[in-house]
Amino acid sequence: MNLTTPIWNESSVCTAIEDFVYDICFEQMDEHYFKQALSTLYDAFQYFYSAKLHYTQSIQYFIQCKYWIDYFLNGQSASQILNFDIQQVQSLCCVLSQYKNDYWNEYTRFMQQEYQNRISLHQYLTKLTTHYSELLFVRVDLGYLKEQQVYIGIEDVQQHMNILTNRIANQDGCFLGLQGYAWALEQGADKGYHCHLLLIYDPSKRQNDWYLADQVGQLWQSITGNMGWHFNCNTTDHKQKFMRNDRLGVGPIRCSHPEEVSNALNTAMYLVNPEKYVQHLRAKIPYMRSFGTGQFEVNWRRGVAQTLQQCGF
């Protein structure tokens, strides 16, 4: 847990709180450090807390703890947490330690959801690669500049993602010629909120995969008011790293070549990796999704029934 962060943001404070509550439950922490960390996180969370958001269990327990702190402080500044007596400290530890039972339930639910997402994504991509003879796979990572993250909350992320996914659904501009897509929202300790985006184009309509990825990045800059960043996974240098190990899964994919399809599927599965539990969202808008794909069974796609039969779906 990093308490030396010069500027907190919603993502970093939620991550730090989760780490703090986890340490209370599963690690040892001396009283002085407990009060110091609690004072820092309480003060930071006051600024970013929103009753409209749905928080993970660890932060919900911290919110319960916050109510007790408010009572103990009785209007005094957060610095007075450092002067709490042993009974007050034990009371707060007791509240937070209740998370220990819920941690494994929350972890299990995440794993189950990720495995379901993996199955869903794999089936979706199998349909596409069975249906078409060739596809163009483009991967872009979208996030926010570190110095701008203080201004970005999950509500802003949702607004930006709504604009992005609407543009994708309408096949506007750089999304013209899309045959499919998938996206996953995550929350990194340093990256903050970010999105892994997979775009699958018709290569008879779009050829330059590097250019397409770059155009998506430029669009993201526009959507976020120049507060965003992007990483282009289709640059020549990036692709050559994987080509050397015969693992290239972006760019033109010949669907009649099993090794190319396998590489593309393996690359896509990074979006829904159960091992990335540390990057789950700690705060959400109610009913907010963190993963999505396009639809295969659409009226403009010809021969869908035959493909579904061929895939055994």
CSV table of C-alpha atoms in Angstrom, one decimal:
chain,number,residue,atom,x,y,z
A,1,MET,CA,0.0,0.0,0.0
A,2,ASN,CA,1.5,3.3,-1.1
A,3,LEU,CA,0.7,6.2,1.2
A,4,THR,CA,3.2,8.6,-0.3
A,5,THR,CA,1.0,9.4,-3.3
A,6,PRO,CA,1.4,13.2,-3.8
A,7,ILE,CA,-2.0,13.6,-5.4
A,8,TRP,CA,-4.8,11.2,-4.8
A,9,ASN,CA,-7.5,10.3,-7.3
A,10,GLU,CA,-10.6,8.2,-7.1
A,11,SER,CA,-8.9,5.1,-8.5
A,12,SER,CA,-5.8,5.3,-6.3
A,13,VAL,CA,-7.5,6.0,-3.1
A,14,CYS,CA,-10.0,3.1,-3.6
A,15,THR,CA,-7.1,0.8,-4.4
A,16,ALA,CA,-5.1,1.9,-1.4
A,17,ILE,CA,-8.2,1.4,0.9
A,18,GLU,CA,-8.7,-2.1,-0.4
A,19,ASP,CA,-5.0,-2.9,0.2
A,20,PHE,CA,-5.3,-1.4,3.7
A,21,VAL,CA,-8.4,-3.4,4.6
A,22,TYR,CA,-6.8,-6.6,3.2
A,23,ASP,CA,-3.7,-6.1,5.3
A,24,ILE,CA,-5.8,-5.6,8.4
A,25,CYS,CA,-7.5,-9.0,7.7
A,26,PHE,CA,-4.5,-11.1,6.5
A,27,GLU,CA,-1.3,-9.4,7.6
A,28,GLN,CA,0.1,-7.9,10.8
A,29,MET,CA,0.0,-4.1,11.4
A,30,ASP,CA,1.3,-2.2,14.4
A,31,GLU,CA,-0.9,0.4,16.0
A,32,HIS,CA,1.1,3.4,15.0
A,33,TYR,CA,1.1,2.5,11.3
A,34,PHE,CA,-2.6,1.6,11.5
A,35,LYS,CA,-3.5,5.1,12.8
A,36,GLN,CA,-1.2,6.8,10.3
A,37,ALA,CA,-2.6,4.9,7.3
A,38,LEU,CA,-6.2,5.3,8.5
A,39,SER,CA,-5.7,9.1,9.0
A,40,THR,CA,-4.3,9.5,5.5
A,41,LEU,CA,-7.0,7.3,3.8
A,42,TYR,CA,-9.9,8.7,5.7
A,43,ASP,CA,-8.9,12.3,4.7
A,44,ALA,CA,-8.4,11.3,1.1
A,45,PHE,CA,-11.6,9.3,0.8
A,46,GLN,CA,-13.7,12.2,2.2
A,47,TYR,CA,-13.0,14.1,-1.1
A,48,PHE,CA,-13.9,11.2,-3.5
A,49,TYR,CA,-16.6,9.4,-1.7
A,50,SER,CA,-20.0,9.3,-3.5
A,51,ALA,CA,-23.2,7.8,-2.1
A,52,LYS,CA,-24.3,7.2,-5.7
A,53,LEU,CA,-21.6,4.6,-6.4
A,54,HIS,CA,-21.5,0.9,-5.6
A,55,TYR,CA,-18.3,0.0,-3.9
A,56,THR,CA,-16.6,-3.4,-3.4
A,57,GLN,CA,-16.9,-5.1,0.0
A,58,SER,CA,-13.6,-3.9,1.3
A,59,ILE,CA,-14.5,-0.2,0.7
A,60,GLN,CA,-18.0,-0.8,2.1
A,61,TYR,CA,-16.4,-2.0,5.4
A,62,PHE,CA,-14.1,1.1,5.3
A,63,ILE,CA,-17.2,3.3,4.9
A,64,GLN,CA,-18.7,1.6,8.1
A,65,CYS,CA,-15.4,2.3,9.7
A,66,LYS,CA,-15.6,6.0,8.5
A,67,TYR,CA,-18.9,6.4,10.4
A,68,TRP,CA,-17.3,5.3,13.6
A,69,ILE,CA,-14.4,7.6,13.0
A,70,ASP,CA,-16.8,10.5,12.4
A,71,TYR,CA,-18.3,9.7,15.8
A,72,PHE,CA,-15.0,9.4,17.6
A,73,LEU,CA,-13.7,12.7,16.0
A,74,ASN,CA,-16.8,14.6,16.9
A,75,GLY,CA,-16.0,17.4,14.5
A,76,GLN,CA,-12.2,17.4,15.0
A,77,SER,CA,-9.7,17.1,12.1
A,78,ALA,CA,-8.6,13.8,10.7
A,79,SER,CA,-5.2,14.3,12.3
A,80,GLN,CA,-6.7,13.4,15.7
A,81,ILE,CA,-7.0,9.8,14.5
A,82,LEU,CA,-3.3,9.6,15.5
A,83,ASN,CA,-4.4,10.2,19.1
A,84,PHE,CA,-7.1,7.5,19.2
A,85,ASP,CA,-6.8,5.2,22.3
A,86,ILE,CA,-6.4,1.5,22.2
A,87,GLN,CA,-10.1,0.9,22.6
A,88,GLN,CA,-11.0,3.1,19.7
A,89,VAL,CA,-8.3,1.4,17.6
A,90,GLN,CA,-9.6,-2.1,18.5
A,91,SER,CA,-13.2,-1.0,17.6
A,92,LEU,CA,-12.2,0.1,14.2
A,93,CYS,CA,-10.1,-3.0,13.6
A,94,CYS,CA,-13.1,-5.1,14.5
A,95,VAL,CA,-15.2,-3.4,11.9
A,96,LEU,CA,-12.6,-3.8,9.2
A,97,SER,CA,-11.6,-7.4,10.1
A,98,GLN,CA,-15.2,-8.5,9.2
A,99,TYR,CA,-14.1,-8.2,5.5
A,100,LYS,CA,-12.0,-11.4,6.0
A,101,ASN,CA,-15.0,-13.7,5.3
A,102,ASP,CA,-16.3,-11.6,2.4
A,103,TYR,CA,-13.0,-11.4,0.7
A,104,TRP,CA,-13.1,-15.0,-0.5
A,105,ASN,CA,-16.7,-14.7,-1.6
A,106,GLU,CA,-16.0,-11.6,-3.6
A,107,TYR,CA,-12.9,-13.2,-5.1
A,108,THR,CA,-14.8,-16.3,-6.1
A,109,ARG,CA,-17.6,-14.2,-7.7
A,110,PHE,CA,-15.0,-12.3,-9.7
A,111,MET,CA,-13.3,-15.5,-10.9
A,112,GLN,CA,-16.6,-17.1,-11.9
A,113,GLN,CA,-17.6,-13.9,-13.8
A,114,GLU,CA,-14.3,-13.8,-15.6
A,115,TYR,CA,-14.5,-17.5,-16.6
A,116,GLN,CA,-18.0,-16.8,-18.0
A,117,ASN,CA,-16.7,-13.8,-19.9
A,118,ARG,CA,-13.9,-16.0,-21.3
A,119,ILE,CA,-16.4,-18.6,-22.5
A,120,SER,CA,-18.6,-15.8,-24.0
A,121,LEU,CA,-15.7,-14.1,-25.8
A,122,HIS,CA,-14.2,-17.4,-27.0
A,123,GLN,CA,-17.5,-18.5,-28.5
A,124,TYR,CA,-18.0,-15.0,-30.1
A,125,LEU,CA,-14.6,-15.1,-31.7
A,126,THR,CA,-15.0,-18.7,-32.8
A,127,LYS,CA,-18.1,-17.7,-34.7
A,128,LEU,CA,-16.4,-14.9,-36.4
A,129,THR,CA,-13.3,-16.8,-37.4
A,130,THR,CA,-15.4,-19.7,-38.6
A,131,HIS,CA,-17.7,-17.4,-40.6
A,132,TYR,CA,-15.0,-15.4,-42.4
A,133,SER,CA,-11.9,-16.4,-44.5
A,134,GLU,CA,-9.8,-13.5,-43.2
A,135,LEU,CA,-10.1,-10.8,-40.5
A,136,LEU,CA,-8.0,-7.9,-39.3
A,137,PHE,CA,-7.4,-7.8,-35.6
A,138,VAL,CA,-6.6,-4.5,-33.9
A,139,ARG,CA,-5.8,-4.0,-30.2
A,140,VAL,CA,-5.7,-0.7,-28.5
A,141,ASP,CA,-5.4,0.1,-24.8
A,142,LEU,CA,-7.1,3.3,-23.7
A,143,GLY,CA,-6.6,5.2,-20.4
A,144,TYR,CA,-5.9,8.5,-18.8
A,145,LEU,CA,-2.7,10.6,-18.4
A,146,LYS,CA,-1.4,10.2,-14.9
A,147,GLU,CA,-1.5,14.0,-14.2
A,148,GLN,CA,-5.1,14.1,-15.3
A,149,GLN,CA,-6.3,11.1,-13.2
A,150,VAL,CA,-7.2,13.4,-10.3
A,151,TYR,CA,-10.1,14.7,-12.4
A,152,ILE,CA,-11.3,11.3,-13.5
A,153,GLY,CA,-13.9,9.3,-11.6
A,154,ILE,CA,-15.8,6.2,-12.6
A,155,GLU,CA,-18.8,8.3,-13.7
A,156,ASP,CA,-16.5,10.1,-16.2
A,157,VAL,CA,-15.2,6.8,-17.4
A,158,GLN,CA,-18.7,5.5,-18.0
A,159,GLN,CA,-19.6,8.7,-19.9
A,160,HIS,CA,-16.5,8.3,-22.1
A,161,MET,CA,-17.2,4.6,-22.7
A,162,ASN,CA,-20.8,5.3,-23.7
A,163,ILE,CA,-19.6,7.7,-26.4
A,164,LEU,CA,-16.9,5.2,-27.6
A,165,THR,CA,-19.2,2.2,-27.7
A,166,ASN,CA,-21.9,4.2,-29.5
A,167,ARG,CA,-19.4,5.2,-32.1
A,168,ILE,CA,-18.4,1.6,-32.5
A,169,ALA,CA,-22.0,0.4,-32.7
A,170,ASN,CA,-22.7,3.0,-35.4
A,171,GLN,CA,-19.4,2.2,-37.3
A,172,ASP,CA,-18.6,5.8,-37.4
A,173,GLY,CA,-15.3,7.0,-38.9
A,174,CYS,CA,-12.4,4.7,-37.9
A,175,PHE,CA,-14.9,2.0,-37.0
A,176,LEU,CA,-16.2,1.6,-40.5
A,177,GLY,CA,-15.9,-2.0,-41.7
A,178,LEU,CA,-16.0,-3.6,-38.2
A,179,GLN,CA,-17.1,-7.2,-38.1
A,180,GLY,CA,-16.8,-7.5,-34.4
A,181,TYR,CA,-15.4,-6.0,-31.2
A,182,ALA,CA,-14.8,-6.6,-27.5
A,183,TRP,CA,-13.8,-4.4,-24.6
A,184,ALA,CA,-12.9,-4.7,-20.9
A,185,LEU,CA,-12.6,-2.0,-18.2
A,186,GLU,CA,-10.0,-2.4,-15.5
A,187,GLN,CA,-8.4,-0.4,-12.7
A,188,GLY,CA,-4.6,-0.5,-12.3
A,189,ALA,CA,-2.5,0.7,-9.3
A,190,ASP,CA,-0.6,3.2,-11.5
A,191,LYS,CA,-2.6,3.2,-14.7
A,192,GLY,CA,-5.9,4.0,-12.9
A,193,TYR,CA,-9.0,3.3,-15.0
A,194,HIS,CA,-8.2,1.9,-18.4
A,195,CYS,CA,-9.9,-0.1,-21.2
A,196,HIS,CA,-8.6,-2.9,-23.3
A,197,LEU,CA,-10.2,-2.7,-26.7
A,198,LEU,CA,-10.3,-5.4,-29.5
A,199,LEU,CA,-11.6,-4.4,-32.9
A,200,ILE,CA,-12.1,-6.9,-35.7
A,201,TYR,CA,-12.3,-5.4,-39.2
A,202,ASP,CA,-13.2,-6.7,-42.7
A,203,PRO,CA,-9.8,-6.6,-44.5
A,204,SER,CA,-11.5,-6.0,-47.8
A,205,LYS,CA,-12.6,-2.6,-46.4
A,206,ARG,CA,-9.7,-1.7,-44.0
A,207,GLN,CA,-6.1,-2.8,-44.3
A,208,ASN,CA,-3.7,-0.6,-42.3
A,209,ASP,CA,-4.1,-1.9,-38.8
A,210,TRP,CA,-1.5,0.5,-37.3
A,211,TYR,CA,-3.3,3.4,-38.7
A,212,LEU,CA,-6.7,2.2,-37.5
A,213,ALA,CA,-5.4,1.7,-33.9
A,214,ASP,CA,-3.8,5.2,-34.1
A,215,GLN,CA,-7.1,6.7,-35.2
A,216,VAL,CA,-9.0,5.1,-32.4
A,217,GLY,CA,-6.4,6.6,-30.0
A,218,GLN,CA,-6.9,10.0,-31.5
A,219,LEU,CA,-10.7,9.6,-31.1
A,220,TRP,CA,-10.2,8.7,-27.5
A,221,GLN,CA,-8.2,11.9,-27.0
A,222,SER,CA,-11.1,13.8,-28.4
A,223,ILE,CA,-13.7,12.0,-26.3
A,224,THR,CA,-11.7,12.6,-23.1
A,225,GLY,CA,-10.9,16.3,-23.8
A,226,ASN,CA,-7.2,15.5,-24.3
A,227,MET,CA,-7.0,13.8,-20.8
A,228,GLY,CA,-6.5,10.3,-22.3
A,229,TRP,CA,-3.6,8.2,-23.5
A,230,HIS,CA,-3.5,5.2,-25.7
A,231,PHE,CA,-1.2,2.3,-26.5
A,232,ASN,CA,-1.2,1.0,-30.1
A,233,CYS,CA,-0.6,-2.8,-30.0
A,234,ASN,CA,-0.4,-3.0,-33.8
A,235,THR,CA,2.9,-1.1,-34.3
A,236,THR,CA,5.6,-2.9,-36.3
A,237,ASP,CA,7.9,-3.0,-33.3
A,238,HIS,CA,5.2,-4.5,-31.0
A,239,LYS,CA,4.2,-7.1,-33.6
A,240,GLN,CA,7.7,-8.1,-34.3
A,241,LYS,CA,8.2,-9.1,-30.6
A,242,PHE,CA,5.4,-11.7,-31.0
A,243,MET,CA,6.4,-12.7,-34.5
A,244,ARG,CA,9.8,-13.9,-33.2
A,245,ASN,CA,8.0,-16.4,-31.0
A,246,ASP,CA,5.3,-17.3,-33.5
A,247,ARG,CA,2.7,-15.8,-31.2
A,248,LEU,CA,1.4,-12.8,-33.3
A,249,GLY,CA,-2.3,-12.4,-32.7
A,250,VAL,CA,-3.0,-9.0,-34.2
A,251,GLY,CA,-3.0,-7.7,-37.8
A,252,PRO,CA,-4.3,-9.8,-40.7
A,253,ILE,CA,-5.5,-13.2,-39.6
A,254,ARG,CA,-6.2,-16.0,-42.1
A,255,CYS,CA,-9.0,-18.0,-40.7
A,256,SER,CA,-8.1,-21.1,-42.6
A,257,HIS,CA,-4.7,-21.2,-40.7
A,258,PRO,CA,-5.3,-22.7,-37.3
A,259,GLU,CA,-2.1,-21.3,-35.8
A,260,GLU,CA,-3.1,-17.8,-36.8
A,261,VAL,CA,-6.6,-18.2,-35.4
A,262,SER,CA,-5.1,-19.7,-32.2
A,263,ASN,CA,-2.8,-16.8,-31.7
A,264,ALA,CA,-5.6,-14.3,-32.3
A,265,LEU,CA,-7.8,-16.0,-29.7
A,266,ASN,CA,-5.0,-16.2,-27.2
A,267,THR,CA,-4.3,-12.5,-27.6
A,268,ALA,CA,-8.0,-11.6,-27.3
A,269,MET,CA,-8.3,-13.7,-24.1
A,270,TYR,CA,-6.1,-11.1,-22.3
A,271,LEU,CA,-9.2,-9.0,-22.0
A,272,VAL,CA,-10.8,-11.5,-19.6
A,273,ASN,CA,-8.0,-13.0,-17.6
A,274,PRO,CA,-9.0,-14.3,-14.1
A,275,GLU,CA,-5.4,-13.8,-13.0
A,276,LYS,CA,-5.9,-10.0,-13.1
A,277,TYR,CA,-8.1,-9.8,-10.0
A,278,VAL,CA,-5.9,-6.9,-8.7
A,279,GLN,CA,-7.2,-4.9,-11.6
A,280,HIS,CA,-10.9,-5.3,-10.9
A,281,LEU,CA,-13.1,-2.1,-10.5
A,282,ARG,CA,-13.5,-1.0,-6.9
A,283,ALA,CA,-16.3,1.5,-7.6
A,284,LYS,CA,-19.1,1.2,-10.2
A,285,ILE,CA,-22.2,3.1,-11.2
A,286,PRO,CA,-25.2,0.8,-10.4
A,287,TYR,CA,-25.7,-1.8,-13.2
A,288,MET,CA,-22.4,-0.8,-14.8
A,289,ARG,CA,-20.7,-3.4,-17.0
A,290,SER,CA,-17.0,-3.9,-17.1
A,291,PHE,CA,-16.9,-6.2,-20.2
A,292,GLY,CA,-18.8,-6.3,-23.5
A,293,THR,CA,-18.7,-7.7,-27.0
A,294,GLY,CA,-20.6,-7.1,-30.2
A,295,GLN,CA,-23.2,-9.5,-31.5
A,296,PHE,CA,-22.7,-12.2,-34.1
A,297,GLU,CA,-26.3,-12.9,-34.8
A,298,VAL,CA,-27.2,-9.7,-36.6
A,299,ASN,CA,-29.5,-9.3,-39.7
A,300,TRP,CA,-26.8,-7.7,-41.9
A,301,ARG,CA,-24.5,-10.7,-41.5
A,302,ARG,CA,-25.2,-13.4,-44.1
A,303,GLY,CA,-25.1,-17.1,-43.5
A,304,VAL,CA,-25.3,-16.9,-39.7
A,305,ALA,CA,-27.4,-20.0,-39.3
A,306,GLN,CA,-24.9,-22.2,-41.3
A,307,THR,CA,-22.0,-20.9,-39.2
A,308,LEU,CA,-23.8,-21.5,-35.9
A,309,GLN,CA,-24.5,-25.1,-37.1
A,310,GLN,CA,-20.9,-25.5,-38.1
A,311,CYS,CA,-19.7,-24.3,-34.7
A,312,GLY,CA,-22.1,-26.5,-32.9
A,313,PHE,CA,-23.9,-23.7,-31.2
